[in-house]
Amino acid sequence: MYRNITKYIILLAITLTPLTAQPWNYDFGNSTGTHTAGASLTFLPTPPTDSARVRIGAGGSFNLENQSFPFGSNSYLRISASTSTSVNKFSVLGYNASKTATIRFKVRFGASNGSSTGAASGTWQFFLGDGPTYSDNAGFAGAQVFTGLQFIFGSSGAITTQYRNSSAWIATGLPASPFSQGIDYDVEIYANNSTSSQSYEYGGVQSLAANTWDLWVNGVLIGNDLTKAGYPANTNFDSFMFTGVSSTGNAANIFLDDFYYHNDIAGT
């Protein structure tokens, strides 16, 4: 009898556990395909959240490619940026909201073949926050951004990196050249929008002040207690996105795979 009751409790707990329970991992499986017009909630494999959305602005494409060159695990997502201020946008939204978060993803910038040549203009951005900007067709809204990163393509494979500090893009507090085209990077972000400091273990105990975030690249802390953007303090967030703009000939590409997300500071 007790064994049956225990089994019932376990089954009930499984039934009541939300699909968005975290931490979770998201990659693009083995599927391939191309999306070249409009918005879609079905082009990408379903994430362990509400939805993954893609949207085409002025040209470019979303491409699921399975190891056209070595990157990530199985299929990865390649996106070419819009040729104008109209954005090409990839969003993941609708997971369990919180005031703290940890996100990790693999990224590469470059030409369509993953190299550092052929993409001398264009901009890619990453945002973490909440609001209509994560599900509409417009560019970002600063008041809906907690964490913002901007990657500006230049000649000879250069990438100029900035972060969103209040209502402006700045580079103060980041190394001169943390990213370049044609190279794989593991990016990790620890975000704290609560009223108290947080701590986590990463090569020793790290302290994260209230309303700030840490940026790690390939296991190196390159941004410590970076100031948040315009998102209201002590407010939950539940979405992130990548946007691509101003790329001559849609030549500025971003490659993404192997997402990890936790609606807490991992390791606390």
Short mmCIF file of C-alpha atoms in Angstrom, two decimals:
data_model
loop_
_atom_site.label_atom_id
_atom_site.label_comp_id
_atom_site.label_asym_id
_atom_site.label_seq_id
_atom_site.Cartn_x
_atom_site.Cartn_y
_atom_site.Cartn_z
CA MET A 1 0.00 0.00 0.00
CA TYR A 2 2.70 2.48 1.00
CA ARG A 3 4.64 1.61 -2.15
CA ASN A 4 1.57 2.46 -4.28
CA ILE A 5 1.07 5.75 -2.44
CA THR A 6 4.73 6.64 -3.02
CA LYS A 7 4.40 5.85 -6.73
CA TYR A 8 1.28 8.03 -6.91
CA ILE A 9 3.06 10.97 -5.25
CA ILE A 10 5.98 10.67 -7.65
CA LEU A 11 3.67 10.55 -10.68
CA LEU A 12 1.70 13.52 -9.36
CA ALA A 13 4.91 15.52 -8.88
CA ILE A 14 6.00 14.74 -12.44
CA THR A 15 2.59 15.78 -13.77
CA LEU A 16 2.65 19.09 -11.91
CA THR A 17 6.25 19.95 -12.88
CA PRO A 18 6.10 22.70 -15.56
CA LEU A 19 7.76 22.16 -18.91
CA THR A 20 9.72 25.35 -18.29
CA ALA A 21 11.41 23.98 -15.16
CA GLN A 22 15.03 25.06 -15.03
CA PRO A 23 17.92 24.78 -15.55
CA TRP A 24 17.46 23.69 -19.17
CA ASN A 25 19.54 23.14 -22.28
CA TYR A 26 18.61 24.01 -25.86
CA ASP A 27 20.35 23.09 -29.09
CA PHE A 28 19.07 22.65 -32.63
CA GLY A 29 19.14 18.87 -32.92
CA ASN A 30 19.97 17.42 -36.34
CA SER A 31 17.45 19.23 -38.51
CA THR A 32 18.39 21.51 -41.41
CA GLY A 33 16.50 24.19 -43.31
CA THR A 34 16.29 27.86 -44.28
CA HIS A 35 13.89 30.67 -43.38
CA THR A 36 14.01 33.79 -45.59
CA ALA A 37 10.83 35.82 -45.10
CA GLY A 38 8.59 37.09 -42.32
CA ALA A 39 8.28 35.77 -38.77
CA SER A 40 7.96 32.18 -37.59
CA LEU A 41 7.40 30.38 -34.31
CA THR A 42 7.86 26.95 -35.89
CA PHE A 43 11.07 27.15 -37.93
CA LEU A 44 13.34 26.23 -35.02
CA PRO A 45 13.05 23.12 -32.85
CA THR A 46 10.79 23.70 -29.85
CA PRO A 47 12.76 24.89 -26.80
CA PRO A 48 11.96 23.80 -23.21
CA THR A 49 10.05 27.12 -22.90
CA ASP A 50 7.07 28.81 -24.49
CA SER A 51 8.58 29.49 -27.92
CA ALA A 52 11.56 30.34 -30.12
CA ARG A 53 10.83 33.07 -32.67
CA VAL A 54 12.69 34.16 -35.81
CA ARG A 55 12.00 37.22 -37.94
CA ILE A 56 13.48 38.49 -41.23
CA GLY A 57 13.74 42.23 -41.86
CA ALA A 58 15.64 43.45 -44.95
CA GLY A 59 17.00 40.29 -46.55
CA GLY A 60 19.28 37.74 -45.01
CA SER A 61 18.28 34.33 -43.72
CA PHE A 62 18.06 31.90 -40.82
CA ASN A 63 19.87 28.66 -41.57
CA LEU A 64 19.95 25.38 -39.67
CA GLU A 65 23.20 23.76 -40.83
CA ASN A 66 24.64 20.42 -39.76
CA GLN A 67 28.42 20.83 -39.57
CA SER A 68 28.97 22.67 -42.85
CA PHE A 69 32.09 23.48 -40.87
CA PRO A 70 32.91 22.25 -37.34
CA PHE A 71 30.88 24.25 -34.79
CA GLY A 72 28.78 23.28 -31.79
CA SER A 73 26.98 19.95 -31.62
CA ASN A 74 25.22 18.57 -34.71
CA SER A 75 23.07 21.34 -36.26
CA TYR A 76 23.72 24.98 -35.39
CA LEU A 77 21.89 28.20 -36.25
CA ARG A 78 23.49 30.65 -38.69
CA ILE A 79 21.83 34.05 -39.15
CA SER A 80 22.83 36.78 -41.58
CA ALA A 81 22.10 40.34 -40.46
CA SER A 82 19.65 42.72 -42.13
CA THR A 83 21.00 45.24 -44.66
CA SER A 84 19.18 48.15 -42.99
CA THR A 85 17.98 49.27 -39.57
CA SER A 86 15.17 46.72 -39.95
CA VAL A 87 16.25 43.82 -37.74
CA ASN A 88 16.70 40.12 -38.24
CA LYS A 89 15.74 38.76 -34.85
CA PHE A 90 16.00 35.45 -32.95
CA SER A 91 14.17 35.34 -29.60
CA VAL A 92 13.58 32.76 -26.89
CA LEU A 93 10.78 33.80 -24.57
CA GLY A 94 8.26 32.63 -22.02
CA TYR A 95 10.44 30.71 -19.55
CA ASN A 96 10.06 30.94 -15.77
CA ALA A 97 10.57 34.59 -14.83
CA SER A 98 13.06 35.60 -12.14
CA LYS A 99 15.25 38.49 -10.98
CA THR A 100 18.45 36.49 -11.45
CA ALA A 101 19.68 34.32 -14.31
CA THR A 102 22.62 32.41 -15.73
CA ILE A 103 22.92 31.92 -19.48
CA ARG A 104 25.62 30.23 -21.54
CA PHE A 105 25.89 29.83 -25.32
CA LYS A 106 28.42 29.08 -28.03
CA VAL A 107 28.92 31.83 -30.64
CA ARG A 108 31.01 32.66 -33.69
CA PHE A 109 30.98 35.77 -35.88
CA GLY A 110 32.11 35.96 -39.50
CA ALA A 111 31.26 35.30 -43.13
CA SER A 112 28.69 32.68 -44.16
CA ASN A 113 31.37 29.97 -44.20
CA GLY A 114 32.47 30.84 -40.65
CA SER A 115 35.69 32.53 -41.74
CA SER A 116 36.96 35.96 -40.70
CA THR A 117 36.90 37.35 -44.26
CA GLY A 118 34.07 38.88 -46.27
CA ALA A 119 32.16 40.62 -43.46
CA ALA A 120 33.52 44.14 -42.88
CA SER A 121 30.24 45.80 -41.81
CA GLY A 122 27.19 44.98 -39.75
CA THR A 123 26.13 44.76 -36.12
CA TRP A 124 24.86 41.93 -33.91
CA GLN A 125 23.34 42.46 -30.48
CA PHE A 126 22.36 40.26 -27.55
CA PHE A 127 19.68 41.24 -25.01
CA LEU A 128 18.29 39.73 -21.81
CA GLY A 129 15.14 41.19 -20.28
CA ASP A 130 11.39 41.19 -20.83
CA GLY A 131 8.70 43.00 -22.81
CA PRO A 132 7.18 43.33 -26.31
CA THR A 133 10.58 43.95 -27.90
CA TYR A 134 11.32 40.21 -27.60
CA SER A 135 8.32 39.24 -29.72
CA ASP A 136 7.75 42.15 -32.14
CA ASN A 137 9.40 43.15 -35.44
CA ALA A 138 11.09 46.34 -34.24
CA GLY A 139 14.58 47.03 -32.96
CA PHE A 140 15.30 46.82 -29.24
CA ALA A 141 13.64 48.99 -26.60
CA GLY A 142 16.21 50.04 -24.00
CA ALA A 143 13.72 50.10 -21.11
CA GLN A 144 13.12 46.36 -21.70
CA VAL A 145 16.83 45.40 -21.60
CA PHE A 146 18.70 44.31 -18.48
CA THR A 147 21.81 42.91 -20.21
CA GLY A 148 22.86 44.27 -23.60
CA LEU A 149 25.91 43.36 -25.72
CA GLN A 150 26.78 44.83 -29.12
CA PHE A 151 29.22 43.36 -31.67
CA ILE A 152 30.24 45.68 -34.53
CA PHE A 153 31.93 44.07 -37.55
CA GLY A 154 35.04 45.74 -38.95
CA SER A 155 37.77 45.12 -41.49
CA SER A 156 40.35 42.33 -41.18
CA GLY A 157 38.05 40.23 -39.00
CA ALA A 158 37.74 42.80 -36.22
CA ILE A 159 34.81 42.95 -33.78
CA THR A 160 34.22 46.03 -31.61
CA THR A 161 32.39 44.98 -28.44
CA GLN A 162 30.23 47.26 -26.30
CA TYR A 163 27.68 46.77 -23.55
CA ARG A 164 24.51 48.66 -22.72
CA ASN A 165 25.15 50.89 -19.70
CA SER A 166 21.90 52.58 -18.67
CA SER A 167 20.85 54.19 -22.00
CA ALA A 168 24.17 54.18 -23.89
CA TRP A 169 26.56 51.73 -25.58
CA ILE A 170 30.00 51.86 -23.99
CA ALA A 171 33.16 49.72 -23.91
CA THR A 172 34.57 50.92 -20.58
CA GLY A 173 35.21 47.92 -18.35
CA LEU A 174 35.78 45.46 -21.23
CA PRO A 175 39.11 44.39 -22.78
CA ALA A 176 40.02 46.12 -26.05
CA SER A 177 39.33 43.07 -28.27
CA PRO A 178 37.50 40.27 -26.44
CA PHE A 179 36.02 38.93 -29.72
CA SER A 180 37.18 38.45 -33.31
CA GLN A 181 35.59 36.96 -36.40
CA GLY A 182 36.19 33.33 -37.33
CA ILE A 183 36.76 32.10 -33.75
CA ASP A 184 34.50 30.01 -31.48
CA TYR A 185 33.58 31.47 -28.09
CA ASP A 186 31.73 30.17 -25.04
CA VAL A 187 29.90 33.13 -23.52
CA GLU A 188 28.53 32.99 -19.96
CA ILE A 189 26.43 35.68 -18.31
CA TYR A 190 25.46 35.95 -14.63
CA ALA A 191 22.67 38.53 -14.20
CA ASN A 192 21.46 39.93 -10.88
CA ASN A 193 18.48 42.30 -10.87
CA SER A 194 17.66 41.69 -7.20
CA THR A 195 18.22 44.09 -4.32
CA SER A 196 21.07 42.10 -2.75
CA SER A 197 24.45 40.81 -3.89
CA GLN A 198 24.79 37.21 -5.07
CA SER A 199 27.73 34.81 -5.11
CA TYR A 200 28.73 31.88 -7.29
CA GLU A 201 31.68 29.55 -7.69
CA TYR A 202 33.88 30.09 -10.74
CA GLY A 203 37.59 29.58 -10.14
CA GLY A 204 36.89 30.73 -6.60
CA VAL A 205 33.95 32.54 -5.05
CA GLN A 206 32.69 35.42 -7.19
CA SER A 207 30.54 38.26 -5.83
CA LEU A 208 27.88 39.87 -8.03
CA ALA A 209 26.45 43.20 -6.87
CA ALA A 210 22.77 44.08 -7.10
CA ASN A 211 21.60 45.36 -10.52
CA THR A 212 24.79 44.22 -12.27
CA TRP A 213 26.00 41.31 -14.39
CA ASP A 214 29.23 39.42 -15.04
CA LEU A 215 30.50 38.44 -18.48
CA TRP A 216 32.77 35.42 -18.98
CA VAL A 217 34.31 34.46 -22.33
CA ASN A 218 36.09 31.12 -22.72
CA GLY A 219 36.40 30.84 -18.95
CA VAL A 220 37.85 34.34 -18.42
CA LEU A 221 36.00 37.09 -16.54
CA ILE A 222 36.12 40.03 -18.97
CA GLY A 223 33.29 42.12 -17.50
CA ASN A 224 32.88 42.37 -13.72
CA ASP A 225 29.77 43.92 -12.13
CA LEU A 226 28.75 45.59 -15.39
CA THR A 227 25.96 48.14 -14.98
CA LYS A 228 22.53 47.05 -16.19
CA ALA A 229 20.76 48.78 -19.06
CA GLY A 230 17.39 50.55 -18.72
CA TYR A 231 15.40 47.65 -17.27
CA PRO A 232 13.62 48.49 -13.97
CA ALA A 233 15.51 47.34 -10.88
CA ASN A 234 14.18 44.44 -8.80
CA THR A 235 11.96 43.24 -11.68
CA ASN A 236 11.65 39.76 -13.19
CA PHE A 237 12.81 38.97 -16.72
CA ASP A 238 11.99 35.95 -18.89
CA SER A 239 13.34 36.45 -22.44
CA PHE A 240 16.50 36.84 -24.48
CA MET A 241 17.19 37.65 -28.12
CA PHE A 242 19.78 38.33 -30.80
CA THR A 243 19.30 41.08 -33.41
CA GLY A 244 21.31 41.77 -36.57
CA VAL A 245 21.33 45.09 -38.49
CA SER A 246 23.19 47.22 -41.04
CA SER A 247 25.11 44.48 -42.86
CA THR A 248 26.16 45.31 -46.42
CA GLY A 249 25.02 42.42 -48.61
CA ASN A 250 23.75 40.55 -45.48
CA ALA A 251 27.37 39.46 -45.01
CA ALA A 252 27.63 39.73 -41.20
CA ASN A 253 26.79 36.29 -39.83
CA ILE A 254 26.36 34.98 -36.30
CA PHE A 255 26.56 31.26 -35.45
CA LEU A 256 24.80 29.98 -32.31
CA ASP A 257 24.45 26.66 -30.50
CA ASP A 258 24.41 24.84 -27.14
CA PHE A 259 22.33 27.13 -24.93
CA TYR A 260 22.11 26.65 -21.18
CA TYR A 261 19.74 28.71 -19.04
CA HIS A 262 18.97 28.85 -15.34
CA ASN A 263 16.56 31.30 -13.68
CA ASP A 264 18.96 31.68 -10.78
CA ILE A 265 22.65 32.38 -10.23
CA ALA A 266 24.12 28.95 -10.98
CA GLY A 267 26.33 27.73 -8.18
CA THR A 268 24.77 29.75 -5.36
#
